[in-house]
Structures are given as C-alpha cells and as structure tokens.
mmCIF file of C-alpha atoms in Angstrom:
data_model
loop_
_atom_site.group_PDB
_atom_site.id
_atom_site.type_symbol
_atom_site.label_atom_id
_atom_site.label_comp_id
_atom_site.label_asym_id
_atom_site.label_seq_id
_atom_site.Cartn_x
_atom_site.Cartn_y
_atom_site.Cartn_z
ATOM 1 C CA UNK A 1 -0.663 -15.236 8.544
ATOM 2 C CA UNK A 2 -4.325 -15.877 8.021
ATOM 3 C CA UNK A 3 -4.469 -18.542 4.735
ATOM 4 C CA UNK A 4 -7.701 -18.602 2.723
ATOM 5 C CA UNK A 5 -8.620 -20.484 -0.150
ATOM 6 C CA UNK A 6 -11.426 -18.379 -2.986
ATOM 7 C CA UNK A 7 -12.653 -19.188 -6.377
ATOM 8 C CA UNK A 8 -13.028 -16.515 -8.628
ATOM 9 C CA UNK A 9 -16.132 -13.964 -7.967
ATOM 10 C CA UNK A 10 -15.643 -14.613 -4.325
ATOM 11 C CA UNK A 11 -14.475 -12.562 -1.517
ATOM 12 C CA UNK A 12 -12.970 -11.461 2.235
ATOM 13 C CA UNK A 13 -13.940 -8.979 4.308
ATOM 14 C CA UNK A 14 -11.706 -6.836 6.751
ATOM 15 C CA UNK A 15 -13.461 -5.310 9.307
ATOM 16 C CA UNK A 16 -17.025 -4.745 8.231
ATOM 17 C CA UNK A 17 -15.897 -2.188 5.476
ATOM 18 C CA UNK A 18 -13.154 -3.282 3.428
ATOM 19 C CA UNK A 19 -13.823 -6.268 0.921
ATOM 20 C CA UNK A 20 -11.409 -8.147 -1.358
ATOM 21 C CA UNK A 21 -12.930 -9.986 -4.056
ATOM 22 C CA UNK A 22 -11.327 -12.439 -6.545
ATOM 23 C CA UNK A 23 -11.920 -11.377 -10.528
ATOM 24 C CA UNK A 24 -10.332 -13.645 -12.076
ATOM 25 C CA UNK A 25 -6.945 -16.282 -11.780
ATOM 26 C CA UNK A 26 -4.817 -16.579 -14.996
ATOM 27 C CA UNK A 27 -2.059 -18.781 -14.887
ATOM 28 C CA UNK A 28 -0.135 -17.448 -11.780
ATOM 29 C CA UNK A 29 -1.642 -14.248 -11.866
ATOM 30 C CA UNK A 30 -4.521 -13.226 -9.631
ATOM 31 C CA UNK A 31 -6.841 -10.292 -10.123
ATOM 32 C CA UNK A 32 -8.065 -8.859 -7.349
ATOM 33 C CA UNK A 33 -10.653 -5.752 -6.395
ATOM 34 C CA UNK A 34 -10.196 -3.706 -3.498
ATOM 35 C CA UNK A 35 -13.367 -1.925 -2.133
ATOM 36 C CA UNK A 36 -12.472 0.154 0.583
ATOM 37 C CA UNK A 37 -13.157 3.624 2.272
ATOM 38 C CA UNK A 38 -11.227 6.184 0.864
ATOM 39 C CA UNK A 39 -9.317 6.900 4.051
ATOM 40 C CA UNK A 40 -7.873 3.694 3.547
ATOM 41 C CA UNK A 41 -4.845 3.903 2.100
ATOM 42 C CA UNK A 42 -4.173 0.761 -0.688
ATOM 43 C CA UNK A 43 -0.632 0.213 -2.141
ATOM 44 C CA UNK A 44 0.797 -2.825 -3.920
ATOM 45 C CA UNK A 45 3.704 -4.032 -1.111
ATOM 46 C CA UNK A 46 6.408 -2.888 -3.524
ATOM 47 C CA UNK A 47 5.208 0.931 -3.691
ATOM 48 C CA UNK A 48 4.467 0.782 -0.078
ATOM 49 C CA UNK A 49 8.100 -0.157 0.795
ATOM 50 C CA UNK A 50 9.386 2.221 -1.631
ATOM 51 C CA UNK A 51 6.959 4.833 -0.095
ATOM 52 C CA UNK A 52 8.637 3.825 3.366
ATOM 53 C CA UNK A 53 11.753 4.010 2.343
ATOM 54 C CA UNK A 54 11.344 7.422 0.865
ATOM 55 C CA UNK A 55 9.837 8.874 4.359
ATOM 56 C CA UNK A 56 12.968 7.363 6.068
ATOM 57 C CA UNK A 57 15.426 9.373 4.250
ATOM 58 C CA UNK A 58 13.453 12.227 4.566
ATOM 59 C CA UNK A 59 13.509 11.967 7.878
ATOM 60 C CA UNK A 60 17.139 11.696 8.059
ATOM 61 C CA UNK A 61 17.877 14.551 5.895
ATOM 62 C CA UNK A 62 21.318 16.910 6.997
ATOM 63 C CA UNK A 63 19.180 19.810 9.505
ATOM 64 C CA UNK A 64 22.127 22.014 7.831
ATOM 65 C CA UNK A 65 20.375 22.179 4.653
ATOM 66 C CA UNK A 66 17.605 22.910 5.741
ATOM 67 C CA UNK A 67 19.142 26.067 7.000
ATOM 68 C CA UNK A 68 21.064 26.988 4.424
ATOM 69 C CA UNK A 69 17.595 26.764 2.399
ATOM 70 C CA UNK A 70 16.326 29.153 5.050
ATOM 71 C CA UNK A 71 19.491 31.678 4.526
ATOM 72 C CA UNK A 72 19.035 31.500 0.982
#
C-alpha cells in the first residue's frame, strides 16, 4: 500500500486520467472528489463488497430454477 500525506485542496493522480483531490478534513472525516472517466467505475469499499457479494450468489444460483422459470 502506497501511503501519501495531502493538505486540503490538494491531490493524486492515477494514471494520467483519474485525480483524487482533498476538499476538506473535519475531525476524522475526510472529503474527498473523485474525477474520473465515466467508464470508471467508483464505489465506496462497502457497496463494492456488497456489489461482489451479490454477483457471487448470483452466480451460484440452483440451474433448476432457472428451468422451472423457463417451464413456467
């Protein structure tokens, strides 16, 4: 893990198209902004493990359903 220390206003880039700037630090709370292509797809890590979790039991969902759906 890459460790970087920024004062508010300033920023990181990713690649030479994504750039993550600091608004503002309150307390414990940091505010960040995201500028990134829209093909880029930008979660906060609990939604994105959520979202990961969901497309593993999808993938594991009973094939018999699925063709009982079909007979239906």
């Amino acid at each position: 893990m890459l460790v970087l220390s920024r004062k508010k206003n300033e920023s990181i880039m990713i690649g030479d198209h994504i750039e993550i700037k600091v608004l503002s630090v309150e307390g414990d709370q940091v505010k960040l902004g995201i500028v990134a292509p829209k093909n880029v797809k930008v979660h906060r890590s609990e939604v994105f493990q959520a979202i990961k979790e969901q497309n593993k039991e999808a993938l594991n969902m009973n094939t018999n359903l699925l063709e009982q759906l079909k007979k239906k």
